[in-house]
Structure formats: structure tokens, C-alpha cells
PDB file of C-alpha atoms in Angstrom:
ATOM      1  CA  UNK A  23      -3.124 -74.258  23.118  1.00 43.00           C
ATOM      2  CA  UNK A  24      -3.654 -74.473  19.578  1.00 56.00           C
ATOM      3  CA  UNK A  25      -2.505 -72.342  16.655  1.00 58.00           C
ATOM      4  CA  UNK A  26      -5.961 -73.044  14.005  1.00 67.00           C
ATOM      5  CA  UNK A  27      -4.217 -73.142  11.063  1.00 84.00           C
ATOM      6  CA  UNK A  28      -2.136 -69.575  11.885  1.00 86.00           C
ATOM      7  CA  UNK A  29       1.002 -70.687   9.964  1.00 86.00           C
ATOM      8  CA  UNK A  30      -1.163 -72.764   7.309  1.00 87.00           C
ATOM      9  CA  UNK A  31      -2.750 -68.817   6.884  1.00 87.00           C
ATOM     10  CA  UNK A  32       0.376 -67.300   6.582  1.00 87.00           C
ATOM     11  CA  UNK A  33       2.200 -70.001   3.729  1.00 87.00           C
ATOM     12  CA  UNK A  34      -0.820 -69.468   1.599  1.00 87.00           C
ATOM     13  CA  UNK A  35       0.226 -65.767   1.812  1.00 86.00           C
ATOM     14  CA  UNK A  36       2.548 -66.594  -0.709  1.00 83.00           C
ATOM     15  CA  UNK A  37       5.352 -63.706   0.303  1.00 87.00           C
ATOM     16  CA  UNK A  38       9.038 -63.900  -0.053  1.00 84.00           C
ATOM     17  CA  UNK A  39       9.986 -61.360   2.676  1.00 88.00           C
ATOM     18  CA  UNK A  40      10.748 -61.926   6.116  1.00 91.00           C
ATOM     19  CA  UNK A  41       7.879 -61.009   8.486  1.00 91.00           C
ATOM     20  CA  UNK A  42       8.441 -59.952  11.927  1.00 92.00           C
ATOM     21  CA  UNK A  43       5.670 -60.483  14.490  1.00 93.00           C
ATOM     22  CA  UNK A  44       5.841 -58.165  17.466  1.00 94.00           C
ATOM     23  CA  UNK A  45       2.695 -58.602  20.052  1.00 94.00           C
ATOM     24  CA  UNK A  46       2.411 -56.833  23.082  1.00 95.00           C
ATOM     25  CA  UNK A  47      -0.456 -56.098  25.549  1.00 94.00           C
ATOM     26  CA  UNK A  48      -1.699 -53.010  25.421  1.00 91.00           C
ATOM     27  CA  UNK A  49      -3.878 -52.633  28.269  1.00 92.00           C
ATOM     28  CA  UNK A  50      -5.594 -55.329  29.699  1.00 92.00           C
ATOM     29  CA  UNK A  51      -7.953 -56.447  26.889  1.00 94.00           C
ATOM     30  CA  UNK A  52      -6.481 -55.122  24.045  1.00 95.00           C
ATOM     31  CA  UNK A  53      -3.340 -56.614  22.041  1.00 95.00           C
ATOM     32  CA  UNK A  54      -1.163 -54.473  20.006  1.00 95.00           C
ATOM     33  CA  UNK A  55       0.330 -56.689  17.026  1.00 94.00           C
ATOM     34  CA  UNK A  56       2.995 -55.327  14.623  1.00 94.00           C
ATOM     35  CA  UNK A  57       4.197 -56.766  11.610  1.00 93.00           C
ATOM     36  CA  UNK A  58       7.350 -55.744   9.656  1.00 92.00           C
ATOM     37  CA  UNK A  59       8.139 -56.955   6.131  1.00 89.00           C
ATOM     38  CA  UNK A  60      11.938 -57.444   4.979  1.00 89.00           C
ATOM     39  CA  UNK A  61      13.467 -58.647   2.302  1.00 87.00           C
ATOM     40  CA  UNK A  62      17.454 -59.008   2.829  1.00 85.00           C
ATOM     41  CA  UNK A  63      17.961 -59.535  -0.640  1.00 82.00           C
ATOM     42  CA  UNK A  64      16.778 -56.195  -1.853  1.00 83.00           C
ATOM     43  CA  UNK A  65      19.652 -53.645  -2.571  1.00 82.00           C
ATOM     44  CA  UNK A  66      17.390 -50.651  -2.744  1.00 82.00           C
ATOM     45  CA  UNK A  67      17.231 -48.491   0.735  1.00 83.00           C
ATOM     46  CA  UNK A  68      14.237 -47.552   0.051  1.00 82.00           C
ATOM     47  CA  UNK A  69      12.574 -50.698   1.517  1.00 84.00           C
ATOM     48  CA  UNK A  70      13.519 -49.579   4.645  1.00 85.00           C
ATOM     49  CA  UNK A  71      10.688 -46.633   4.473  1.00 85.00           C
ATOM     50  CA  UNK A  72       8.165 -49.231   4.746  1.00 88.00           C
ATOM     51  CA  UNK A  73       6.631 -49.322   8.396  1.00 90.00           C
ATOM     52  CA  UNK A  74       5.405 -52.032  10.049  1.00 91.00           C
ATOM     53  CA  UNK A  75       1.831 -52.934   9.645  1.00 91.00           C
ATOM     54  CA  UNK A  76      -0.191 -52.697  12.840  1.00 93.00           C
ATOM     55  CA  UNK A  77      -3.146 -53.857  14.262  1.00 92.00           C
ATOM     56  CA  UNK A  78      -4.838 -53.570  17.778  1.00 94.00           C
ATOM     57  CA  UNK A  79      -7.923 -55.387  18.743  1.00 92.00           C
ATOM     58  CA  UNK A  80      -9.205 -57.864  21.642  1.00 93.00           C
ATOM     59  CA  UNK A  81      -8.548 -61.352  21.420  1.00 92.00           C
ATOM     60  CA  UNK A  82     -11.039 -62.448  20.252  1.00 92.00           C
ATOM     61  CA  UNK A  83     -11.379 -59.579  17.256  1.00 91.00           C
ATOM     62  CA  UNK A  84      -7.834 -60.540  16.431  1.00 90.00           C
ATOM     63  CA  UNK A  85      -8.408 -64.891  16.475  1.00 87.00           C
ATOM     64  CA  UNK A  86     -11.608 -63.888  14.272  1.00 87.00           C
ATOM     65  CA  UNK A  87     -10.158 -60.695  11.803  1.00 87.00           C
ATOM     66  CA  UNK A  88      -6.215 -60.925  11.865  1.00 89.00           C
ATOM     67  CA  UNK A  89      -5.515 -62.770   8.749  1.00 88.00           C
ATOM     68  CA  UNK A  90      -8.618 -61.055   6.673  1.00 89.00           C
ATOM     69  CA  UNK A  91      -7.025 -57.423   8.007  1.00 88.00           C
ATOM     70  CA  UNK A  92      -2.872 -58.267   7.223  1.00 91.00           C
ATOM     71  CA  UNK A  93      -3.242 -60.225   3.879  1.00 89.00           C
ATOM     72  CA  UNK A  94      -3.467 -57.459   1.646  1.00 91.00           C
ATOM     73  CA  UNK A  95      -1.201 -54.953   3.124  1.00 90.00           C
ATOM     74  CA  UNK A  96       1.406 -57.476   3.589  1.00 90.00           C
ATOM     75  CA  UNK A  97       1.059 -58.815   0.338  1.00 89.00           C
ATOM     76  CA  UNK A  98       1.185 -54.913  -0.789  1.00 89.00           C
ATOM     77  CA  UNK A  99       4.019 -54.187   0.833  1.00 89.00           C
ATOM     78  CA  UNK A 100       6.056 -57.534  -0.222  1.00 88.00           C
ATOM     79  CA  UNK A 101       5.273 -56.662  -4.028  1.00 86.00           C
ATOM     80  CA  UNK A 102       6.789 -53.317  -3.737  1.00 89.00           C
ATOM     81  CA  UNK A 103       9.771 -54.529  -2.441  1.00 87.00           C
ATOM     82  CA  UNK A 104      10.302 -57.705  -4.917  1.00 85.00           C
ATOM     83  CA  UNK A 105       9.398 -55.272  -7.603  1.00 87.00           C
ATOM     84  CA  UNK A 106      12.389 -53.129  -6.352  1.00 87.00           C
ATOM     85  CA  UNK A 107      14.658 -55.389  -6.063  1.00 85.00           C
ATOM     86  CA  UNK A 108      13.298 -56.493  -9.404  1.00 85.00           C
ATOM     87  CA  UNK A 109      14.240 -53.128 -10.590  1.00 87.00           C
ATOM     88  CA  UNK A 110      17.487 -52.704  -9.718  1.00 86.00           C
ATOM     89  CA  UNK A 111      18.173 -56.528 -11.222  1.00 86.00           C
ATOM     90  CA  UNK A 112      17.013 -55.144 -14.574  1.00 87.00           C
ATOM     91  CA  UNK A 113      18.969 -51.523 -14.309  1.00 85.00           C
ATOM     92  CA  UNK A 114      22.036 -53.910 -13.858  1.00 84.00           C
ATOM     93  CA  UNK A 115      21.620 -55.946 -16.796  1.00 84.00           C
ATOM     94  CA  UNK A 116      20.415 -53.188 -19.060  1.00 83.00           C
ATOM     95  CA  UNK A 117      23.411 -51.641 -18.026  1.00 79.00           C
ATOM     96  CA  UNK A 118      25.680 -54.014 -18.827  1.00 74.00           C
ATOM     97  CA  UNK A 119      23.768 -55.051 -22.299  1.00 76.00           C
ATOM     98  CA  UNK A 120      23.708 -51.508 -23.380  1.00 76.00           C
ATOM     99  CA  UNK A 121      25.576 -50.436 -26.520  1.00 71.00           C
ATOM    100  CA  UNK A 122      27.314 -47.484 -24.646  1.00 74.00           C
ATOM    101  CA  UNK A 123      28.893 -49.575 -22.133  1.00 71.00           C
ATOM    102  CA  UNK A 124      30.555 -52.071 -24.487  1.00 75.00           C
ATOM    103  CA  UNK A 125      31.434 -49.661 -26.593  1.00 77.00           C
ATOM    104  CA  UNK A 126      32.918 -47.890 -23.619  1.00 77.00           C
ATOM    105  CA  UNK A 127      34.636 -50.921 -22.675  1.00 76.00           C
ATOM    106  CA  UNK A 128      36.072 -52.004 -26.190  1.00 78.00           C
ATOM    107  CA  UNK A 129      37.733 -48.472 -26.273  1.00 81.00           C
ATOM    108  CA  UNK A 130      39.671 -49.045 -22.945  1.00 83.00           C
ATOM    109  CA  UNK A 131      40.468 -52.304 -24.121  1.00 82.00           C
ATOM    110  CA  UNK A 132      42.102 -50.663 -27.063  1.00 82.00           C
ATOM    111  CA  UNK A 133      43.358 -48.169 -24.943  1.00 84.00           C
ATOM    112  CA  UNK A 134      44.724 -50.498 -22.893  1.00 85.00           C
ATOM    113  CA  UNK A 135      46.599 -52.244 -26.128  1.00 88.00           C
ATOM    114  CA  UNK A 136      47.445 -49.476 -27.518  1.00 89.00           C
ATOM    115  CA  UNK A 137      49.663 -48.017 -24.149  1.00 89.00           C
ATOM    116  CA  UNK A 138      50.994 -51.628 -24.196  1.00 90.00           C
ATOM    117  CA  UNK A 139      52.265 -51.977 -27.653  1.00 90.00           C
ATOM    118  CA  UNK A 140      53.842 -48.660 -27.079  1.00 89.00           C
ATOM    119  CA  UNK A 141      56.148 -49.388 -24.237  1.00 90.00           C
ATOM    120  CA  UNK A 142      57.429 -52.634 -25.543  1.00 92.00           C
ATOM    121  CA  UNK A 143      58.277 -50.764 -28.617  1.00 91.00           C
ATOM    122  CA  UNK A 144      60.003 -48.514 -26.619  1.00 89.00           C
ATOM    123  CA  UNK A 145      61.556 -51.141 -24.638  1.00 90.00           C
ATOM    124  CA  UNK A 146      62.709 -52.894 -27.889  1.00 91.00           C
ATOM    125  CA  UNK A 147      64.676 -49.588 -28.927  1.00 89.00           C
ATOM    126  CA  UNK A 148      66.231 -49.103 -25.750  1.00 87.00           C
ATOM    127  CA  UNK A 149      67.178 -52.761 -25.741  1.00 90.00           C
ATOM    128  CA  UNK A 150      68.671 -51.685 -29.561  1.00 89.00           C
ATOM    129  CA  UNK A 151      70.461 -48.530 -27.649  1.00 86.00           C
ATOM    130  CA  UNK A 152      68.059 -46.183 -29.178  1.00 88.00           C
ATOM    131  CA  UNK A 153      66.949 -44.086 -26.301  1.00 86.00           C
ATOM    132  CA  UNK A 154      66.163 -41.422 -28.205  1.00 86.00           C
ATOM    133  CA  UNK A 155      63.725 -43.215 -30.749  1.00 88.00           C
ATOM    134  CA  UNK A 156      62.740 -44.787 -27.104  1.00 87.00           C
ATOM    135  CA  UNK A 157      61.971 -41.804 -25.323  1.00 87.00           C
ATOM    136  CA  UNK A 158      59.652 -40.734 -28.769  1.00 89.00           C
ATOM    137  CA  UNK A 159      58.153 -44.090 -28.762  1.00 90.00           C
ATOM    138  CA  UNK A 160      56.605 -43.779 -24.904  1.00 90.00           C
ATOM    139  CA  UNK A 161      53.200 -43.179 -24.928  1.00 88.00           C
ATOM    140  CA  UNK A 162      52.457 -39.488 -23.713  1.00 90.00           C
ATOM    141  CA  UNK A 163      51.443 -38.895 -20.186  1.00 87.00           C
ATOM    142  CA  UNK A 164      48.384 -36.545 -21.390  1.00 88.00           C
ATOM    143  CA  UNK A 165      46.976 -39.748 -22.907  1.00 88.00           C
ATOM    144  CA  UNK A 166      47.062 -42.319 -20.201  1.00 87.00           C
ATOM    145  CA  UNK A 167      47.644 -40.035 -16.949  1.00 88.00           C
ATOM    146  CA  UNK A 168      46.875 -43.597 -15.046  1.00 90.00           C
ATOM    147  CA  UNK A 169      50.398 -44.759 -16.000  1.00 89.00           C
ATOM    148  CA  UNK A 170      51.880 -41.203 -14.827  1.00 90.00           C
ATOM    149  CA  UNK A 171      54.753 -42.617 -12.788  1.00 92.00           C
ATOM    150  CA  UNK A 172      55.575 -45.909 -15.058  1.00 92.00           C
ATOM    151  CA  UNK A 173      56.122 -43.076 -18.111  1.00 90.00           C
ATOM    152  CA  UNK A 174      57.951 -40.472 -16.028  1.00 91.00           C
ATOM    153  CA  UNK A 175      60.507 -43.340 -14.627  1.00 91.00           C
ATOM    154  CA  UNK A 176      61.075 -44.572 -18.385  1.00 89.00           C
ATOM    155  CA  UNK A 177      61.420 -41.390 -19.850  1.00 88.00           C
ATOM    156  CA  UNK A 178      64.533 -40.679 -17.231  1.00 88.00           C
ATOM    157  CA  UNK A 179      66.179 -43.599 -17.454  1.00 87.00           C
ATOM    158  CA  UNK A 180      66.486 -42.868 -21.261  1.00 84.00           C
ATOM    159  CA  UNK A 181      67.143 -39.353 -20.760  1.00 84.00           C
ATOM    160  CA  UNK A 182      70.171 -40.071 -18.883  1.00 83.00           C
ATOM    161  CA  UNK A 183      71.602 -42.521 -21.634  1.00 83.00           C
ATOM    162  CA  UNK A 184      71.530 -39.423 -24.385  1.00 73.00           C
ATOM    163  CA  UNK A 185      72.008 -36.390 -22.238  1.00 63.00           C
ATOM    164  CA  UNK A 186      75.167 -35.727 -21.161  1.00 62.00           C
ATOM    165  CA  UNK A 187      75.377 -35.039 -17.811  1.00 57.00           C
ATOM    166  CA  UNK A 188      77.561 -31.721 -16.852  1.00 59.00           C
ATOM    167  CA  UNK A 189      78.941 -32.330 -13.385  1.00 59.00           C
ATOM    168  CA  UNK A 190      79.803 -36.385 -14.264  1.00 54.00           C
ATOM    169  CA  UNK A 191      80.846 -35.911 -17.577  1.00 51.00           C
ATOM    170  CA  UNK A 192      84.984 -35.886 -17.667  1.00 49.00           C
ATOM    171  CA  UNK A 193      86.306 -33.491 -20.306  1.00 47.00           C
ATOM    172  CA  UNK A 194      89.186 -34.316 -22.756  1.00 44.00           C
ATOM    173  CA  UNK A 195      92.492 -33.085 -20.811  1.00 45.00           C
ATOM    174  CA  UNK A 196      94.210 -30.717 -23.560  1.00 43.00           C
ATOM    175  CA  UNK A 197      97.483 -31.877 -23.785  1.00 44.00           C
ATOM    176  CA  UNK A 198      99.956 -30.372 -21.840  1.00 46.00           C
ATOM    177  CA  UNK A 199     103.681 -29.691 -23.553  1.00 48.00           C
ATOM    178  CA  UNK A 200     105.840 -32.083 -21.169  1.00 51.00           C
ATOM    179  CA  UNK A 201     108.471 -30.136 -18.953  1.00 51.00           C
ATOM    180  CA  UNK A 202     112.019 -30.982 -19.439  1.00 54.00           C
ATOM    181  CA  UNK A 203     114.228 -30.915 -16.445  1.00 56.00           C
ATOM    182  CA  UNK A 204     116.973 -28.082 -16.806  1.00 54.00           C
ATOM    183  CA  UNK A 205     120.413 -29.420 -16.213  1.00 56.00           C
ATOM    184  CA  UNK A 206     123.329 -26.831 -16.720  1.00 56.00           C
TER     185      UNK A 206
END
């Protein structure tokens, strides 16, 4: 058995997607042949649309026709999905390059400064005893709602060092006049 040339005809293709050979007799002189194209590396779904190619023929019509029928539509079909993945390469990159992302990102950088600075100030007065200038010096909840729970639990623990608390707090005893034994 020889192949003439059959893989020599399909690396001067020149495709970078997977092909798939499926061949299966049809009846008894005809050969079904189908050919799927994938490319792994492409992150678009869409390539998954494509169908496979097929051909059906006689032996002999596919020794003598195969490679002049499947080089174009396979090479069609490999461009698309290289210029896909292509595609979504470039979307990434503009993406990140664009002006409105690191803009976007140099705010929540500042953002993120910004909320820090704040609760070390804080900190620092409460260190100082000041957990009322503390309290003020949190950052509000409204502006960084992602640090909800760190704010809330800061803001009570300084709460309770300037709020008096009603049901711990012991009241000055008035003084009572001292009783004198009675001896007559």
C-alpha cells in the first residue's frame, strides 16, 4: 500500500487547525470522507458552527480529485477561524491599551489609597484615644460599600469607647447620712 504523497499534499496545505479524517463506506463502491477543522486555541464558540467538509466519490474519483476538491474549503475554513481567534487577541489588547480602562484603573487605584489612608488615620486617633475624631475619620460606607463590614466593625468598637453605655454604666451612689446606733 502506498500513500502517493497524501501527507506531502496535506503539509503544503499550510493550515494550523487540527483536521479530522473520518472515511466510511458508503455502499459498496462509494466512500464517504469527512473532514473537520479545529483549532483548540481559538476562544471564540463560534468555530464550532463550522461543519465538517464532505466528500463522496469512488476510489478512484477520490485517489484522482480529493486534494484538488478539500484544499480550498479547508484552507477557507482554517482562515476564518485563525482570523477569529485573531480577533479576539486584538479585542484583548485594545482593551487593555485603551484610555478608558487605565483611566478606570488609576481611579480604583486611588480609590483604593484613598480608603487606606483613611483608616490608618483613623487608627492613629484611636491609638491617641480619640474615638470620636476616629469614628469621623472612617471612610463612609456609601463610598466603598466593598469594605461594608471592615467599616461597620470599626465604627462600633469606637462607638463603645465614647458612648456611655446605660445598663453597664455604674452611677455615683449619693451619699447616704450614716446611721448612729441609739443607746439610751
Amino acid at each position: 500500500m502506498e500513500t502517493a504523497n497524501f501527507f506531502r499534499q496535506i503539509a503544503m496545505m499550510d493550515i494550523n487547525s487540527k483536521l479530522t479524517l473520518s472515511i466510511t463506506k458508503a455502499t459498496e463502491s462509494t466512500i464517504l470522507v469527512s473532514i473537520l477543522i479545529e483549532n483548540d486555541s481559538c476562544g471564540d464558540k463560534a468555530k464550532n458552527i463550522i461543519p465538517p467538509f464532505n466528500l463522496k466519490g469512488s476510489p478512484e474519483e477520490l485517489d484522482s480529485g480529493f486534494f484538488e476538491h478539500i484544499k480550498k474549503p479547508v484552507q477557507m475554513a482554517d482562515g476564518v477561524i485563525s482570523n477569529m481567534q485573531n480577533f479576539l487577541k486584538g479585542l484583548e489588547t485594545a482593551q487593555a491599551n485603551s484610555a478608558m480602562e487605565k483611566q478606570k484603573s488609576d481611579k480604583e487605584k486611588a480609590k483604593g489609597k484613598k480608603y487606606s489612608e483613611a483608616v490608618q488615620k483613623a487608627d492613629a486617633l484611636a491609638n491617641a484615644g480619640k474615638y470620636k475624631e476616629a469614628w469621623s475619620a472612617l471612610p463612609k460606607v456609601a463610598d466603598y460599600p466593598e469594605h461594608k463590614e471592615e467599616i461597620r466593625k470599626k465604627q462600633d468598637s469606637y462607638e463603645k469607647q465614647f458612648v456611655p453605655d446605660l445598663w453597664s454604666a455604674s452611677e455615683p451612689k449619693a451619699e447616704q447620712p450614716e446611721q448612729q446606733e441609739f443607746n439610751p
